[in-house]
Every structure is written in structure tokens, then in C-alpha cells.
mmCIF file of C-alpha atoms and ligand atoms in Angstrom:
data_model
loop_
_atom_site.group_PDB
_atom_site.id
_atom_site.type_symbol
_atom_site.label_atom_id
_atom_site.label_comp_id
_atom_site.label_asym_id
_atom_site.label_seq_id
_atom_site.Cartn_x
_atom_site.Cartn_y
_atom_site.Cartn_z
ATOM 1 C CA UNK N 187 -0.008 24.101 6.767
ATOM 2 C CA UNK N 188 -2.395 22.456 9.809
ATOM 3 C CA UNK N 189 -0.704 22.148 12.882
ATOM 4 C CA UNK N 190 -2.944 18.895 13.666
ATOM 5 C CA UNK N 191 -0.237 17.393 10.673
ATOM 6 C CA UNK N 192 1.040 14.085 12.626
ATOM 7 C CA UNK N 193 4.928 13.698 11.849
ATOM 8 C CA UNK N 194 6.477 10.079 12.074
ATOM 9 C CA UNK N 195 8.939 9.856 14.721
ATOM 10 C CA UNK N 196 12.615 9.686 13.857
ATOM 11 C CA UNK N 197 12.566 6.401 15.744
ATOM 12 C CA UNK N 198 10.097 5.088 13.716
ATOM 13 C CA UNK N 199 11.553 6.142 10.863
ATOM 14 C CA UNK N 200 14.998 4.500 11.691
ATOM 15 C CA UNK N 201 13.105 1.150 12.674
ATOM 16 C CA UNK N 202 11.520 1.322 9.039
ATOM 17 C CA UNK N 203 14.635 1.694 7.383
ATOM 18 C CA UNK N 204 16.332 -1.229 9.583
ATOM 19 C CA UNK N 205 13.765 -3.513 8.929
ATOM 20 C CA UNK N 206 13.824 -2.813 5.236
ATOM 21 C CA UNK N 207 17.703 -3.276 4.842
ATOM 22 C CA UNK N 208 17.671 -6.500 7.098
ATOM 23 C CA UNK N 209 14.616 -8.364 5.425
ATOM 24 C CA UNK N 210 13.248 -6.126 2.913
ATOM 25 C CA UNK N 211 10.068 -5.456 4.324
ATOM 26 C CA UNK N 212 8.328 -4.276 7.657
ATOM 27 C CA UNK N 213 4.775 -4.482 9.207
ATOM 28 C CA UNK N 214 3.590 -1.689 11.340
ATOM 29 C CA UNK N 215 0.836 -1.570 13.521
ATOM 30 C CA UNK N 216 -1.021 1.662 14.647
ATOM 31 C CA UNK N 217 0.719 3.403 12.070
ATOM 32 C CA UNK N 218 -1.185 6.603 12.021
ATOM 33 C CA UNK N 219 -2.862 8.857 14.790
ATOM 34 C CA UNK N 220 -6.538 7.219 14.997
ATOM 35 C CA UNK N 221 -8.249 10.337 13.538
ATOM 36 C CA UNK N 222 -6.471 10.229 10.784
ATOM 37 C CA UNK N 223 -7.080 6.950 9.853
ATOM 38 C CA UNK N 224 -10.562 7.133 10.739
ATOM 39 C CA UNK N 225 -10.900 9.944 8.200
ATOM 40 C CA UNK N 226 -9.301 7.804 5.392
ATOM 41 C CA UNK N 227 -11.464 4.972 6.148
ATOM 42 C CA UNK N 228 -14.513 7.259 6.068
ATOM 43 C CA UNK N 229 -13.867 8.803 2.597
ATOM 44 C CA UNK N 230 -12.824 5.475 1.149
ATOM 45 C CA UNK N 231 -16.046 4.060 2.253
ATOM 46 C CA UNK N 232 -17.850 6.865 0.844
ATOM 47 C CA UNK N 233 -16.186 7.242 -2.655
ATOM 48 C CA UNK N 234 -16.190 3.634 -2.787
ATOM 49 C CA UNK N 235 -19.523 3.205 -3.888
ATOM 50 C CA UNK N 236 -19.437 5.574 -6.578
ATOM 51 C CA UNK N 237 -16.172 6.721 -8.018
ATOM 52 C CA UNK N 238 -13.565 3.620 -7.893
ATOM 53 C CA UNK N 239 -12.680 2.352 -11.285
ATOM 54 C CA UNK N 240 -12.017 -1.432 -12.044
ATOM 55 C CA UNK N 241 -8.481 -1.664 -11.498
ATOM 56 C CA UNK N 242 -6.148 -2.091 -14.313
ATOM 57 C CA UNK N 243 -2.777 -4.014 -14.701
ATOM 58 C CA UNK N 244 0.168 -3.445 -17.106
ATOM 59 C CA UNK N 245 1.784 -0.582 -18.163
ATOM 60 C CA UNK N 246 0.171 2.758 -16.892
ATOM 61 C CA UNK N 247 -0.664 3.877 -20.774
ATOM 62 C CA UNK N 248 -1.644 0.541 -21.827
ATOM 63 C CA UNK N 249 -3.741 -0.615 -18.895
ATOM 64 C CA UNK N 250 -5.936 -3.779 -19.415
ATOM 65 C CA UNK N 251 -8.747 -4.642 -17.268
ATOM 66 C CA UNK N 252 -8.106 -8.553 -16.603
ATOM 67 C CA UNK N 253 -10.304 -9.712 -14.278
ATOM 68 C CA UNK N 254 -8.418 -13.057 -14.047
ATOM 69 C CA UNK N 255 -5.689 -11.420 -12.088
ATOM 70 C CA UNK N 256 -7.200 -8.949 -10.402
ATOM 71 C CA UNK N 257 -10.761 -7.713 -9.515
ATOM 72 C CA UNK N 258 -10.360 -4.724 -7.074
ATOM 73 C CA UNK N 259 -11.556 -1.124 -7.708
ATOM 74 C CA UNK N 260 -9.265 1.933 -7.264
ATOM 75 C CA UNK N 261 -9.108 5.342 -7.028
ATOM 76 C CA UNK N 262 -5.955 7.604 -7.315
ATOM 77 C CA UNK N 263 -5.264 10.101 -4.087
ATOM 78 C CA UNK N 264 -4.304 13.510 -5.529
ATOM 79 C CA UNK N 265 -4.697 15.208 -2.234
ATOM 80 C CA UNK N 266 -8.371 16.898 -2.927
ATOM 81 C CA UNK N 267 -9.165 16.206 0.632
ATOM 82 C CA UNK N 268 -7.518 16.856 4.292
ATOM 83 C CA UNK N 269 -7.181 13.760 5.161
ATOM 84 C CA UNK N 270 -5.514 12.734 1.417
ATOM 85 C CA UNK N 271 -3.249 15.637 2.020
ATOM 86 C CA UNK N 272 -2.404 14.722 5.553
ATOM 87 C CA UNK N 273 -1.453 11.202 4.089
ATOM 88 C CA UNK N 274 0.480 12.401 1.339
ATOM 89 C CA UNK N 275 2.357 14.814 3.598
ATOM 90 C CA UNK N 276 3.277 11.951 6.136
ATOM 91 C CA UNK N 277 4.297 9.807 3.069
ATOM 92 C CA UNK N 278 6.604 12.493 1.509
ATOM 93 C CA UNK N 279 8.320 12.982 5.240
ATOM 94 C CA UNK N 280 8.434 8.983 5.119
ATOM 95 C CA UNK N 281 10.460 9.395 1.450
ATOM 96 C CA UNK N 282 12.846 12.041 2.802
ATOM 97 C CA UNK N 283 13.763 9.953 5.783
ATOM 98 C CA UNK N 284 14.334 6.764 3.641
ATOM 99 C CA UNK N 285 16.425 8.576 1.489
ATOM 100 C CA UNK N 286 18.526 9.748 3.966
ATOM 101 C CA UNK N 287 18.958 6.388 5.781
ATOM 102 C CA UNK N 288 19.059 4.178 2.718
ATOM 103 C CA UNK N 289 20.125 6.018 -0.016
ATOM 104 C CA UNK N 290 17.192 4.763 -2.038
ATOM 105 C CA UNK N 291 16.775 7.816 -4.380
ATOM 106 C CA UNK N 292 12.938 7.858 -4.041
ATOM 107 C CA UNK N 293 11.894 10.594 -6.095
ATOM 108 C CA UNK N 294 7.929 10.425 -5.559
ATOM 109 C CA UNK N 295 5.092 8.712 -4.217
ATOM 110 C CA UNK N 296 1.684 7.784 -5.718
ATOM 111 C CA UNK N 297 -1.354 5.741 -4.342
ATOM 112 C CA UNK N 298 -4.712 4.541 -4.782
ATOM 113 C CA UNK N 299 -7.481 3.631 -2.565
ATOM 114 C CA UNK N 300 -8.325 -0.164 -2.910
ATOM 115 C CA UNK N 301 -11.957 -1.743 -2.559
ATOM 116 C CA UNK N 302 -12.062 -5.671 -2.764
ATOM 117 C CA UNK N 303 -15.901 -6.680 -2.702
ATOM 118 C CA UNK N 304 -16.856 -10.086 -1.431
ATOM 119 C CA UNK N 305 -15.310 -12.512 -3.814
ATOM 120 C CA UNK N 306 -12.373 -9.913 -5.111
ATOM 121 C CA UNK N 307 -8.851 -10.846 -5.131
ATOM 122 C CA UNK N 308 -5.585 -10.050 -6.594
ATOM 123 C CA UNK N 309 -3.388 -12.970 -7.733
ATOM 124 C CA UNK N 310 0.419 -13.509 -7.262
ATOM 125 C CA UNK N 311 2.153 -10.730 -8.858
ATOM 126 C CA UNK N 312 5.357 -8.565 -8.579
ATOM 127 C CA UNK N 313 4.720 -4.425 -8.516
ATOM 128 C CA UNK N 314 7.550 -4.039 -10.423
ATOM 129 C CA UNK N 315 10.244 -6.022 -12.595
ATOM 130 C CA UNK N 316 13.873 -5.702 -12.001
ATOM 131 C CA UNK N 317 14.960 -2.507 -13.711
ATOM 132 C CA UNK N 318 11.890 -1.925 -15.950
ATOM 133 C CA UNK N 319 9.843 0.031 -13.593
ATOM 134 C CA UNK N 320 10.324 2.883 -11.506
ATOM 135 C CA UNK N 321 8.541 1.352 -8.540
ATOM 136 C CA UNK N 322 10.812 0.673 -5.608
ATOM 137 C CA UNK N 323 9.149 0.593 -2.484
ATOM 138 C CA UNK N 324 5.393 -0.583 -2.023
ATOM 139 C CA UNK N 325 3.062 0.229 0.838
ATOM 140 C CA UNK N 326 -0.006 -1.053 1.892
ATOM 141 C CA UNK N 327 -2.269 0.810 4.510
ATOM 142 C CA UNK N 328 -5.024 -1.068 5.872
ATOM 143 C CA UNK N 329 -8.722 0.299 6.885
ATOM 144 C CA UNK N 330 -11.138 -2.503 8.019
ATOM 145 C CA UNK N 331 -12.076 -3.063 11.642
ATOM 146 C CA UNK N 332 -12.511 -6.417 13.234
ATOM 147 C CA UNK N 333 -11.085 -8.727 10.478
ATOM 148 C CA UNK N 334 -11.978 -12.285 11.490
ATOM 149 C CA UNK N 335 -10.285 -15.465 10.443
ATOM 150 C CA UNK N 336 -12.804 -16.334 8.059
ATOM 151 C CA UNK N 337 -13.053 -13.318 6.303
ATOM 152 C CA UNK N 338 -10.118 -13.979 3.758
ATOM 153 C CA UNK N 339 -8.537 -11.385 2.025
ATOM 154 C CA UNK N 340 -5.289 -11.890 3.537
ATOM 155 C CA UNK N 341 -2.197 -10.394 1.679
ATOM 156 C CA UNK N 342 0.295 -13.103 1.423
ATOM 157 C CA UNK N 343 4.048 -12.261 0.841
ATOM 158 C CA UNK N 344 6.409 -14.921 -0.470
ATOM 159 C CA UNK N 345 10.060 -15.151 -0.292
ATOM 160 C CA UNK N 346 11.536 -14.456 -4.416
ATOM 161 C CA UNK N 347 13.564 -17.779 -4.282
ATOM 162 C CA UNK N 348 11.404 -20.480 -2.949
ATOM 163 C CA UNK N 349 7.894 -19.064 -3.168
ATOM 164 C CA UNK N 350 7.591 -20.119 0.315
ATOM 165 C CA UNK N 351 5.027 -17.880 2.826
ATOM 166 C CA UNK N 352 7.046 -15.380 4.274
ATOM 167 C CA UNK N 353 3.935 -13.457 6.303
ATOM 168 C CA UNK N 354 0.620 -13.753 5.752
ATOM 169 C CA UNK N 355 -1.233 -10.519 6.827
ATOM 170 C CA UNK N 356 -4.738 -9.727 7.555
ATOM 171 C CA UNK N 357 -6.116 -6.069 6.388
ATOM 172 C CA UNK N 358 -6.405 -4.636 9.873
ATOM 173 C CA UNK N 359 -7.322 -1.179 10.675
ATOM 174 C CA UNK N 360 -4.202 0.921 10.948
ATOM 175 C CA UNK N 361 -1.834 -1.764 9.565
ATOM 176 C CA UNK N 362 0.895 -0.701 7.344
ATOM 177 C CA UNK N 363 3.256 -2.956 5.323
ATOM 178 C CA UNK N 364 6.120 -1.784 3.289
ATOM 179 C CA UNK N 365 7.893 -4.023 1.183
ATOM 180 C CA UNK N 366 10.840 -3.925 -1.697
ATOM 181 C CA UNK N 367 8.655 -3.751 -5.097
ATOM 182 C CA UNK N 368 10.944 -6.172 -6.904
ATOM 183 C CA UNK N 369 11.815 -8.558 -4.242
ATOM 184 C CA UNK N 370 8.299 -10.202 -3.039
ATOM 185 C CA UNK N 371 5.806 -11.876 -5.370
ATOM 186 C CA UNK N 372 2.140 -11.374 -3.246
ATOM 187 C CA UNK N 373 -1.407 -11.864 -3.502
ATOM 188 C CA UNK N 374 -4.343 -10.829 -2.222
ATOM 189 C CA UNK N 375 -6.619 -13.992 -1.456
ATOM 190 C CA UNK N 376 -10.498 -14.265 -2.175
ATOM 191 C CA UNK N 377 -11.727 -11.460 0.392
ATOM 192 C CA UNK N 378 -15.353 -12.748 1.943
ATOM 193 C CA UNK N 379 -16.174 -9.245 3.104
ATOM 194 C CA UNK N 380 -15.748 -5.501 1.529
ATOM 195 C CA UNK N 381 -11.702 -4.720 1.970
ATOM 196 C CA UNK N 382 -10.737 -1.392 1.824
ATOM 197 C CA UNK N 383 -6.948 -0.015 1.697
ATOM 198 C CA UNK N 384 -4.713 2.530 0.159
ATOM 199 C CA UNK N 385 -1.803 0.944 -1.859
ATOM 200 C CA UNK N 386 1.079 3.288 -2.704
ATOM 201 C CA UNK N 387 4.435 3.277 -4.085
ATOM 202 C CA UNK N 388 7.409 4.978 -3.937
ATOM 203 C CA UNK N 389 9.307 5.641 -7.097
ATOM 204 C CA UNK N 390 12.578 6.688 -8.598
ATOM 205 C CA UNK N 391 12.673 8.993 -11.869
ATOM 206 C CA UNK N 392 14.238 6.488 -14.639
ATOM 207 C CA UNK N 393 13.629 8.747 -17.326
HETATM 208 O O1 AKG U 448 -4.137 -4.861 -0.735
HETATM 209 C C1 AKG U 448 -3.141 -5.519 -0.720
HETATM 210 O O2 AKG U 448 -3.060 -5.935 0.585
HETATM 211 C C2 AKG U 448 -1.801 -5.760 -1.623
HETATM 212 C C3 AKG U 448 -2.504 -5.081 -2.930
HETATM 213 C C4 AKG U 448 -1.377 -5.178 -4.215
HETATM 214 O O3 AKG U 448 -0.646 -5.917 -4.298
HETATM 215 C C5 AKG U 448 -1.661 -3.967 -5.341
HETATM 216 O O4 AKG U 448 -2.438 -3.207 -5.198
HETATM 217 O O5 AKG U 448 -0.408 -4.240 -5.779
HETATM 218 FE FE1 FE2 U 449 0.703 -5.537 -5.364
#
């Protein structure tokens, strides 16, 4: 194991757990050490032009490409580079830390890079339907420097009940949002420039 591996502080995991139980989501600035965020950004940038695939929606085995709902391209992280492995290690630490505090029974974590080109979007959706999915906690980590007000591409989180806006999140470098997958409808507004992120899900083992 690389000694440079950043570990999340127990204080940070406490704060994440507190926010998740109080309001169901948490927004974190400067989530990772800068060199890790920078390496992930560089890797996403270089891979996005070659190996990303148009994203699917629906069940894993029955993916449909539906340009009407989402238009981004994705690539799953499998730990095939040092920065991917470091990111997955951190999320593993978070998984264990959240299970200890919240008894969520999180079983594993999956994540992919996403690339939204100019004009791309992801319309309002839920990441999981109650009782039908093993996705429990959604995470999105952003990799974009100098996001301007007119760049679009905000993540809008809605309240489940009134569909009122809870939070409008610009996809700013090294920012991370975590939210309960079944609880918050959300959308990515049309992006006016390239937008890179890592979307991930902590899952329970339902089978
Ligand atoms: O990129 C984002 O801000 C959210 C992406 C998203 O909702 C998803 O991939 O399910
Ligand atoms: Fe989503």
C-alpha cells in the first residue's frame, strides 16, 4: 500500500454521517488532497476523448441508450491506475466509517467517470427506486476548474415531496456531494462546456 494514501479523517466522516442523518445529503469542499484530485482530472481528460461510452439508463443488464434523458459519456473505474485505486481506497474507508456510524449495511461501491460535452444534460431522475435497487448512497465528485455562472451544468437537487429546489451545485473542482439515492430527484442542467466528474454509488447486497 502506498504511504501517500490519503485517509479521510474521523472528524470528516463524523460530519458526513451527521449531515446524512439530519438532512439526507452533504456537500463537501476540498474533498481530496490536491494531487489526487489533479491526477483524476488529468486521467479523466485524457480518457474522455477515447474510451468513454454513451451512458445507458435503466437496469444494468438492459441498458438503453436514450438521448432524451441523458447524453453524457462514461467509463467505469476499476482501479487500473494509481489514482483510481487511491479513490476507490478512500471510498472503501468511507463505506466502513459510515456503516459503523449509521448501520447502513453498505456492501460495496461502484463509480464511473462522466463527461458532459457542450450541450449535454441528464434530466430529472432518481438513482434508485425504493426497494428495487441496491443503490443506497450516491456520490458525485467534480473535476472542473473555474466554473463560471454562465457555464450551466449545475446539479439541481429537489426535495422528494414538493419538488422544490433544495440545492444548486456548480461542478467545481474538488467538490463532492453525497445524497441518499432513493430520496432526491436531481438533474444535470445543460452544460455549456466540457464537464468532468466521478459519479458513484454505495450499494447494499440485496440478492
Ligand atoms: O454529475 C452530476 O452532477 C450528477 C450525475 C447523476 O445524477 C448520475 O450520474 O446519476
Ligand atoms: Fe443521478
